[in-house]
Amino acid sequence: MRETQDPNPLAAILVAGAIGLLTAAAPRATAPSTAPPSRAAAVTPRPLREALPAIVFVTRDPLSGTQAGQVPGLGPQGAFRVSRGALMERASDGNVRSLLTADRMLDVSDPAVSPDGSQVAFAGRERGGARWRIWQVDRSGGEPRCSSCGKPGLDPPADDTDPCWWGDSLVFVSTRAGGNSLYDRSPVTQLYLLPPAGKPERLTYESNGALDPVHDPRTGRLVFARWWFNPWTSAATSGLTRDVRAAVTPDSVNLWQVVSAAMTRDERGRAALADVRLAAGGTVPRRRGMGVQPTPYGANDWLAVTARNTGLAPRPGMLSLQRYGAPPSAGTRMAGAAIGDDHGDPYTENSNLAAPAACAPVALADGRVLLSLDPSGRGDFGLWLLSADGDTRERLLDYTRTLELDATLVPAAVSRAAARARSVPTAAALASPPPRMFRFLDTDVFAGAGAPARVSDARLRVYRLVAADSVELVHDVPVPRAGRIELALPADTPLFEQLTDARGRALMTAHGPAQVRGFNTGADGTTTRCIGCHLGHSTLSAR
């Protein structure tokens, strides 16, 4: 039985935030009786909640009606859904306060604390009819400032979300580039860099979308999730087809992958991403190889959220928190649903049971994990702590009838000079192909386990996305038996490759036709390196 609480806790939180601190008495303090842990509870030497840093999070009303089943802020459909929310901070002593005055924002999501700990960037929607924008507020208090708003009359008719600090700049997600996804016609999200004083600079040119940017302090790279989907598949005869009856395989992939990229500048001095690599997952079955909401874990691993519906659209379905090692590798479940590889799995696909759900992970230095968990499968997320071995969990904070999401840690204070050290580098000495081109280099398309057999008459076809329903062949070149291919390709545009025989029929790999199953892009003046040609693209490690 659930404990009784304030009938309108979110309103109470907002009012309390305007007048002072809210104590931690409101959250439920005991584990729920409706769903036992997935593993036997272990005895711990001390409570998981001890010695926690300050935590910034959001509390939001659940979605209802036609939006029911979406988690606010998760995936392409949930990213811009509107409910009612508040931006909160739980201090290390357990006291909880609002960082905004009552009713200052209609809804909020995705807070990120600056490297020096002084500011919180977040996505906010001021009122009904307004657009989602990136805002900043001092943790010490004050009026929030809009960071991504344009000048009056010039504000783009688009939405912004998912801010991530990059030194004193911000990387964020936006629909301002326009276009609709090839899967469900939802607005395509791209990544942008926002300098402290300047206009947003576009970083990605995805065909379907990019979400959840995060800085990897271990490598200095930007990690994010991209929607990997391509409706054009290799035809059984030759060339491409969108008719599943004429395809070698009807598999269009349709999943979100965690990738890593280096932040650089292109030939014209604009911020750009280079050396895009797979950071986590990349295996078959794909439900153990996809991921969104990535966060670094330990010395080398990643935590990410996987879903029953790997494309997350129109709804994500069951959600699970996975731990990933070096790619390609399958994830290991730490919390949430046990998601089956097949529809007919007699345990994981049992429709008579409400599966728990986990999302929005963040790792503590000692291996504990802070996450949003719905243990009973009823859509009620709270903040929970998970031990490093995954065997013990403890509720930290959970209000009745609201969702506690998007937790982030307040870092130990560092100097502003140290915080700025992560800024975008100046233009580097790069290879110099023709303007608005990048260098594509595959050292051996026949290399690696699962790659197609080495032949002497292979050809590489490169296609460019022209519109939602059309592609253009930009290259059809012979491949030497050694397998090395080097081309100058159009920059900042979605491309994919297909490896064929002399008659145009796709060569076969261990996992189907040798064809990139999503779309890749390259920044102007950079080099994209691949090895092999299997399962969509090479699975180079981001380490």
XYZ file of C-alpha atoms in Angstrom:
543
model
C 0.000 0.000 0.000
C 1.313 3.437 -0.916
C 1.767 6.060 1.759
C -0.629 9.001 1.708
C 0.874 12.402 0.889
C -0.040 15.938 -0.027
C -2.856 15.676 -2.631
C -1.001 18.153 -4.860
C 2.710 17.717 -4.114
C 3.985 19.607 -7.164
C 2.047 22.721 -6.170
C 3.431 22.391 -2.642
C 6.967 22.101 -4.016
C 6.590 25.222 -6.142
C 5.229 27.258 -3.245
C 7.930 25.967 -0.923
C 10.562 26.884 -3.473
C 9.405 30.489 -3.394
C 9.688 30.821 0.402
C 12.564 28.557 1.416
C 13.671 24.968 1.814
C 11.432 21.936 1.583
C 12.511 19.156 3.908
C 12.962 15.612 2.690
C 9.946 14.415 4.671
C 7.650 14.429 1.636
C 9.392 11.615 -0.285
C 8.416 8.074 0.563
C 11.059 6.635 2.836
C 10.433 2.914 2.513
C 10.606 0.534 -0.414
C 7.268 -0.171 -2.113
C 5.454 -3.400 -1.345
C 3.922 -3.701 -4.829
C 7.012 -5.038 -6.604
C 9.905 -6.905 -5.010
C 13.441 -6.310 -6.319
C 14.459 -8.408 -9.299
C 17.204 -9.952 -7.167
C 17.338 -10.854 -3.493
C 18.143 -7.796 -1.393
C 21.712 -7.804 -0.121
C 22.817 -6.544 3.271
C 24.896 -3.390 2.860
C 27.288 -1.974 5.430
C 25.716 1.469 5.128
C 22.710 3.052 3.412
C 23.237 3.823 -0.258
C 22.111 7.411 0.332
C 25.037 8.278 2.584
C 27.649 10.830 1.435
C 25.701 12.021 -1.596
C 26.586 15.283 -3.350
C 23.924 17.852 -4.159
C 21.587 16.626 -6.902
C 19.605 18.689 -9.412
C 16.529 17.039 -10.939
C 13.078 17.767 -12.341
C 9.682 16.683 -11.092
C 6.956 16.538 -13.749
C 3.339 15.528 -14.050
C 2.789 12.281 -15.971
C 1.465 12.464 -19.512
C -2.053 11.303 -20.249
C -4.560 10.839 -23.053
C -2.970 10.269 -26.438
C 0.469 10.871 -24.877
C 0.110 8.127 -22.268
C 3.010 5.695 -22.381
C 5.576 8.382 -23.165
C 8.215 9.267 -20.588
C 8.623 13.077 -20.614
C 12.004 13.956 -22.068
C 12.816 10.454 -23.386
C 13.273 9.678 -27.078
C 12.086 11.490 -30.213
C 8.426 11.496 -29.162
C 8.903 12.291 -25.474
C 11.571 14.993 -25.892
C 9.174 17.895 -26.402
C 6.023 16.625 -24.698
C 4.584 19.182 -22.269
C 3.187 18.515 -18.817
C 3.883 20.633 -15.727
C 7.220 20.610 -13.997
C 9.617 22.132 -11.508
C 13.425 22.410 -11.342
C 14.651 21.105 -7.997
C 17.831 20.594 -5.991
C 18.373 18.081 -3.213
C 21.232 19.265 -1.010
C 23.769 16.840 0.419
C 21.964 17.108 3.786
C 18.699 15.928 2.220
C 16.887 19.253 2.073
C 15.030 19.904 -1.180
C 14.335 23.303 -2.719
C 13.057 24.741 -5.968
C 15.593 26.585 -8.109
C 12.853 28.684 -9.739
C 10.107 30.779 -8.259
C 6.589 29.405 -8.321
C 5.002 29.289 -11.797
C 8.104 30.802 -13.481
C 8.122 27.898 -15.962
C 5.263 25.769 -17.185
C 7.545 22.765 -17.706
C 11.241 21.881 -17.441
C 13.558 19.020 -18.407
C 17.178 17.890 -18.758
C 19.114 20.017 -16.234
C 22.914 20.178 -16.508
C 25.200 21.778 -13.903
C 28.147 23.870 -15.126
C 31.663 22.494 -14.503
C 32.274 25.100 -11.784
C 28.978 24.186 -10.091
C 27.560 27.718 -10.190
C 24.888 27.486 -12.893
C 22.206 25.105 -14.084
C 21.297 24.926 -17.767
C 17.944 23.323 -18.522
C 15.244 23.056 -21.153
C 12.204 25.107 -20.236
C 8.843 26.071 -21.621
C 7.571 29.297 -20.116
C 3.876 28.971 -20.919
C 1.389 27.300 -23.199
C 2.114 28.122 -26.843
C 5.763 28.964 -26.148
C 8.658 26.960 -27.579
C 11.092 24.850 -25.613
C 14.291 26.840 -25.106
C 17.602 26.447 -23.272
C 17.740 28.484 -20.065
C 20.325 29.112 -17.364
C 19.846 29.978 -13.715
C 22.340 30.574 -10.921
C 22.190 27.918 -8.228
C 22.397 30.696 -5.680
C 19.104 32.108 -6.978
C 17.877 34.780 -9.334
C 15.941 35.131 -12.557
C 16.544 32.513 -15.287
C 18.078 33.711 -18.545
C 17.171 32.348 -21.977
C 20.320 31.137 -23.746
C 18.911 29.897 -27.057
C 16.229 32.547 -27.688
C 16.612 34.556 -30.868
C 15.998 38.254 -31.262
C 12.362 39.384 -31.163
C 10.753 38.471 -34.464
C 13.696 36.236 -35.413
C 13.219 33.410 -32.910
C 13.104 30.160 -34.934
C 9.829 28.183 -34.935
C 11.578 25.184 -33.398
C 12.251 23.538 -30.044
C 15.481 23.155 -28.046
C 16.317 20.633 -25.310
C 19.045 18.410 -23.770
C 21.735 20.977 -22.820
C 25.231 19.672 -22.087
C 28.094 21.860 -20.844
C 31.182 21.996 -23.031
C 33.518 24.234 -21.061
C 31.742 27.576 -20.933
C 29.706 26.669 -24.044
C 26.624 24.473 -24.342
C 25.837 21.606 -26.693
C 22.097 21.183 -27.109
C 19.451 19.406 -29.201
C 17.131 21.324 -31.531
C 14.666 20.953 -34.380
C 15.701 24.323 -35.853
C 17.372 22.685 -38.889
C 13.954 21.498 -40.072
C 13.026 18.241 -41.763
C 11.105 15.175 -40.647
C 12.389 11.717 -39.814
C 12.221 8.983 -42.429
C 10.472 6.700 -39.954
C 7.444 8.530 -38.517
C 7.692 12.085 -39.890
C 8.551 13.459 -36.442
C 10.768 16.594 -36.432
C 14.437 15.721 -36.887
C 16.658 16.713 -33.976
C 20.243 17.879 -34.528
C 23.069 18.879 -32.177
C 24.220 22.498 -31.898
C 27.047 24.258 -30.098
C 26.146 27.507 -28.327
C 29.166 29.689 -27.391
C 28.886 32.025 -24.379
C 28.349 34.958 -26.709
C 27.348 33.980 -30.209
C 24.899 32.149 -32.401
C 24.243 28.396 -32.347
C 26.569 26.406 -34.627
C 25.203 23.209 -36.135
C 27.179 20.041 -35.346
C 25.218 17.122 -36.846
C 23.435 16.400 -40.113
C 21.450 13.328 -39.159
C 18.697 11.965 -41.384
C 16.500 10.935 -38.434
C 17.750 12.552 -35.252
C 20.314 12.977 -32.476
C 19.651 13.202 -28.731
C 21.261 13.094 -25.278
C 24.688 14.744 -25.714
C 27.156 14.166 -22.872
C 30.815 15.042 -22.367
C 33.070 12.055 -21.704
C 35.690 13.357 -19.238
C 37.813 10.226 -19.776
C 38.442 10.914 -23.456
C 37.389 14.532 -23.987
C 34.909 13.411 -26.653
C 31.242 14.177 -27.202
C 28.939 11.169 -26.880
C 25.314 11.136 -28.033
C 22.548 8.878 -29.333
C 21.635 8.840 -33.010
C 18.604 7.320 -34.713
C 19.942 4.644 -37.054
C 17.315 3.907 -39.727
C 17.288 3.490 -43.488
C 14.168 2.512 -45.481
C 16.270 1.669 -48.560
C 17.500 -1.928 -48.435
C 19.502 -4.023 -50.853
C 17.337 -5.585 -53.555
C 17.519 -9.308 -54.258
C 18.329 -8.562 -57.912
C 20.486 -5.414 -57.880
C 20.520 -1.920 -56.458
C 18.141 -0.683 -53.748
C 14.473 -1.093 -52.950
C 11.879 0.114 -50.436
C 9.641 -2.865 -51.183
C 10.186 -5.477 -48.469
C 9.036 -8.183 -50.879
C 11.904 -7.375 -53.231
C 14.608 -6.983 -50.570
C 17.334 -9.422 -49.603
C 16.154 -8.788 -46.055
C 13.377 -6.430 -44.898
C 15.421 -5.352 -41.873
C 15.684 -1.545 -41.867
C 17.448 -1.615 -38.456
C 15.481 1.213 -36.765
C 17.352 1.658 -33.491
C 19.148 4.298 -31.435
C 22.908 3.866 -31.079
C 25.415 5.469 -28.725
C 28.254 7.075 -30.687
C 31.305 9.154 -29.860
C 32.855 12.055 -31.781
C 35.732 14.489 -31.481
C 34.885 18.181 -31.272
C 36.920 20.138 -33.805
C 36.578 22.889 -36.379
C 36.134 22.461 -40.113
C 38.074 24.060 -42.945
C 36.048 27.260 -42.548
C 36.585 27.528 -38.799
C 33.132 26.348 -37.778
C 32.567 23.932 -34.917
C 32.207 20.382 -36.230
C 32.268 16.745 -35.181
C 34.880 14.357 -36.570
C 35.912 10.738 -36.141
C 32.422 9.463 -35.270
C 32.654 6.005 -33.704
C 30.420 3.512 -31.990
C 30.730 4.005 -28.222
C 28.498 1.233 -26.848
C 26.471 -1.756 -28.012
C 26.417 -2.562 -31.710
C 25.409 -6.204 -31.409
C 22.713 -8.561 -32.664
C 20.080 -9.117 -31.253
C 19.740 -5.366 -31.333
C 17.710 -4.897 -28.143
C 20.940 -5.533 -26.230
C 22.957 -3.281 -28.518
C 20.944 -0.043 -28.667
C 21.038 2.856 -26.245
C 19.905 6.368 -25.324
C 20.672 8.635 -22.357
C 24.326 7.481 -22.182
C 26.479 8.296 -19.165
C 30.118 7.315 -18.497
C 30.635 4.615 -15.874
C 33.915 3.682 -14.250
C 37.166 3.724 -16.160
C 35.873 2.475 -19.511
C 32.213 1.454 -19.452
C 28.930 3.158 -20.287
C 25.441 3.103 -18.860
C 22.583 3.542 -21.325
C 18.844 2.990 -21.529
C 17.433 0.353 -23.863
C 13.820 -0.107 -24.935
C 11.519 -2.850 -26.152
C 10.859 -0.671 -29.192
C 14.399 0.043 -30.376
C 13.332 3.070 -32.435
C 11.425 4.543 -29.432
C 8.589 5.609 -31.746
C 5.702 5.910 -31.481
C 6.264 4.708 -27.862
C 9.339 3.195 -26.231
C 7.643 0.282 -24.502
C 9.536 -1.403 -21.677
C 12.709 0.352 -20.483
C 15.899 -1.114 -19.050
C 19.204 0.238 -17.730
C 22.188 -1.554 -19.273
C 25.906 -1.498 -18.607
C 28.122 -1.677 -21.703
C 31.773 -2.530 -22.163
C 33.898 -1.862 -25.221
C 31.920 -2.211 -28.477
C 30.774 -4.349 -30.065
C 29.289 -5.996 -26.991
C 25.880 -6.691 -25.509
C 24.698 -4.795 -22.469
C 24.210 -6.286 -19.017
C 20.935 -5.356 -17.321
C 21.286 -3.426 -14.062
C 17.685 -2.301 -13.461
C 14.296 -2.083 -15.125
C 12.627 -4.516 -17.485
C 14.093 -7.800 -18.674
C 13.580 -7.188 -22.389
C 13.430 -10.269 -24.583
C 15.167 -10.647 -27.911
C 12.016 -12.096 -29.474
C 8.298 -11.406 -29.222
C 7.654 -14.961 -28.092
C 9.979 -15.025 -25.081
C 7.817 -16.784 -22.449
C 9.222 -14.782 -19.517
C 10.254 -11.347 -20.629
C 7.287 -10.884 -22.960
C 4.616 -11.951 -20.432
C 1.864 -9.378 -20.979
C 0.203 -10.292 -17.669
C 3.027 -8.718 -15.663
C 3.789 -5.000 -15.364
C 7.532 -4.679 -15.951
C 9.619 -2.206 -13.955
C 11.168 0.640 -15.935
C 14.496 2.468 -15.552
C 15.907 5.561 -17.250
C 18.052 8.706 -16.810
C 21.120 7.149 -15.116
C 24.050 9.054 -13.630
C 27.106 7.436 -12.023
C 28.718 8.368 -8.730
C 32.475 8.164 -8.336
C 32.274 5.087 -6.099
C 30.215 3.062 -8.600
C 26.762 3.729 -7.187
C 24.163 4.677 -9.778
C 21.463 7.318 -9.366
C 18.545 6.717 -11.720
C 14.831 7.200 -12.276
C 13.033 3.968 -11.499
C 9.415 2.852 -11.772
C 9.623 -0.405 -9.772
C 5.968 -1.364 -10.091
C 5.553 -0.687 -13.811
C 2.757 1.822 -13.222
C 4.455 4.830 -14.785
C 5.471 6.447 -11.481
C 9.182 7.258 -11.609
C 11.145 8.285 -8.524
C 14.847 8.775 -7.798
C 16.576 5.591 -6.633
C 20.115 4.519 -5.830
C 21.649 1.313 -7.107
C 24.741 -0.356 -5.688
C 27.731 -0.866 -7.952
C 27.057 -4.606 -8.177
C 23.391 -3.964 -9.027
C 22.190 -6.209 -6.189
C 20.903 -3.507 -3.828
C 18.663 -0.546 -4.449
C 17.207 2.154 -2.235
C 14.591 4.785 -2.825
C 15.985 8.297 -2.465
C 13.085 10.557 -3.349
C 9.637 9.874 -4.798
C 6.629 12.186 -4.715
C 3.083 10.944 -5.178
C 1.581 11.365 -8.658
C 4.650 13.092 -10.145
C 7.694 11.807 -12.033
C 11.170 12.529 -10.687
C 13.509 12.510 -13.679
C 16.769 13.701 -15.245
C 18.911 13.785 -12.094
C 22.400 15.241 -12.400
C 25.158 15.676 -9.824
C 26.544 19.015 -8.700
C 30.296 18.686 -9.292
C 32.958 19.616 -6.797
C 33.836 23.275 -7.274
C 36.567 24.001 -9.814
C 37.937 27.297 -11.033
C 36.297 29.026 -13.974
C 39.633 28.790 -15.817
C 39.615 25.006 -15.421
C 36.000 24.863 -16.520
C 36.801 26.804 -19.698
C 39.584 24.364 -20.591
C 37.010 22.153 -22.324
C 36.156 24.786 -24.920
C 36.138 23.976 -28.632
C 39.687 23.904 -30.046
C 40.850 26.362 -32.619
C 40.934 25.244 -36.238
C 43.398 22.383 -36.568
C 45.610 21.384 -39.456
C 43.396 18.930 -41.303
C 43.549 17.162 -44.617
C 42.484 19.491 -47.427
C 40.003 17.942 -49.851
C 37.896 20.226 -52.053
C 35.649 22.744 -50.205
C 32.652 21.237 -48.411
C 34.036 17.744 -48.794
C 35.432 15.149 -46.424
C 37.771 12.214 -46.875
C 36.281 8.711 -46.585
C 38.876 6.003 -45.919
C 38.128 2.310 -45.458
C 41.427 0.504 -45.091
C 39.926 -2.883 -46.053
C 36.226 -3.453 -46.721
C 36.809 -7.217 -46.463
C 38.459 -7.106 -43.013
C 37.094 -8.425 -39.758
C 34.871 -11.253 -38.579
C 31.539 -11.341 -40.386
C 32.697 -9.232 -43.345
C 31.921 -10.321 -46.938
C 34.225 -12.747 -48.688
C 37.127 -11.149 -50.531
C 36.433 -10.887 -54.277
C 38.095 -9.162 -57.236
C 35.087 -7.545 -58.924
C 33.454 -5.698 -56.002
C 32.151 -2.150 -56.318
C 31.318 0.473 -53.709
C 28.199 2.559 -54.255
C 27.677 5.721 -52.215
C 24.193 7.231 -52.000
C 23.128 10.668 -50.783
C 19.758 11.434 -49.205
C 17.972 13.974 -51.442
C 14.498 14.013 -49.893
C 12.391 11.873 -47.589
C 11.477 9.602 -50.495
C 14.561 9.709 -52.713
C 18.305 9.074 -52.751
C 20.975 9.885 -55.331
C 23.914 7.724 -56.405
C 27.023 9.919 -56.045
C 29.742 7.279 -56.502
C 30.030 3.810 -58.050
C 33.700 2.822 -57.935
C 35.630 -0.461 -58.258
C 37.108 -1.968 -55.095
C 40.561 -3.578 -55.387
C 41.002 -7.052 -53.970
C 43.052 -5.516 -51.140
C 39.827 -3.769 -50.107
C 41.162 -0.227 -49.629
C 38.818 2.620 -50.612
C 39.531 6.340 -50.373
C 37.040 8.931 -51.650
C 36.245 12.624 -51.354
C 32.550 12.847 -50.395
C 30.098 15.725 -49.897
C 30.280 17.064 -46.350
C 27.403 17.635 -43.919
C 24.849 15.544 -45.764
C 23.433 12.060 -44.974
C 25.170 9.319 -46.963
C 25.249 5.531 -46.959
C 27.338 2.901 -48.737
C 26.584 -0.427 -50.396
C 29.137 -3.063 -51.402
C 28.092 -4.997 -54.533
C 29.381 -7.430 -57.112
C 29.977 -6.428 -60.740
C 26.262 -6.851 -61.546
C 25.103 -4.595 -58.716
C 23.931 -7.304 -56.304
C 24.798 -6.647 -52.665
C 27.602 -8.792 -51.255
C 26.513 -10.774 -48.222
C 27.983 -10.690 -44.730
C 27.289 -12.838 -41.683
C 24.474 -10.445 -40.781
C 22.946 -9.733 -44.166
C 23.801 -7.500 -47.120
C 26.948 -5.365 -46.984
C 25.140 -2.050 -46.743
C 25.244 0.790 -44.234
C 21.860 0.472 -42.569
C 21.560 4.078 -41.461
C 23.156 7.300 -42.674
C 26.630 8.706 -41.993
C 27.923 12.259 -42.350
C 31.341 13.870 -42.396
C 32.371 17.403 -41.497
C 34.120 19.609 -44.023
C 37.858 18.917 -44.183
C 37.862 15.901 -41.874
C 38.623 12.225 -42.432
C 36.229 9.375 -41.628
C 38.002 6.057 -41.160
C 36.363 2.630 -41.341
C 37.491 -0.976 -41.142
C 35.460 -3.679 -42.859
C 31.877 -3.501 -44.055
C 29.471 -5.315 -41.751
C 26.372 -4.589 -39.677
C 25.977 -1.082 -41.009
C 29.414 0.331 -40.345
C 32.683 -0.538 -38.658
C 32.493 -0.855 -34.895
C 35.613 1.098 -34.020
C 36.019 1.577 -30.301
C 35.752 5.119 -28.979
C 38.488 4.516 -26.435
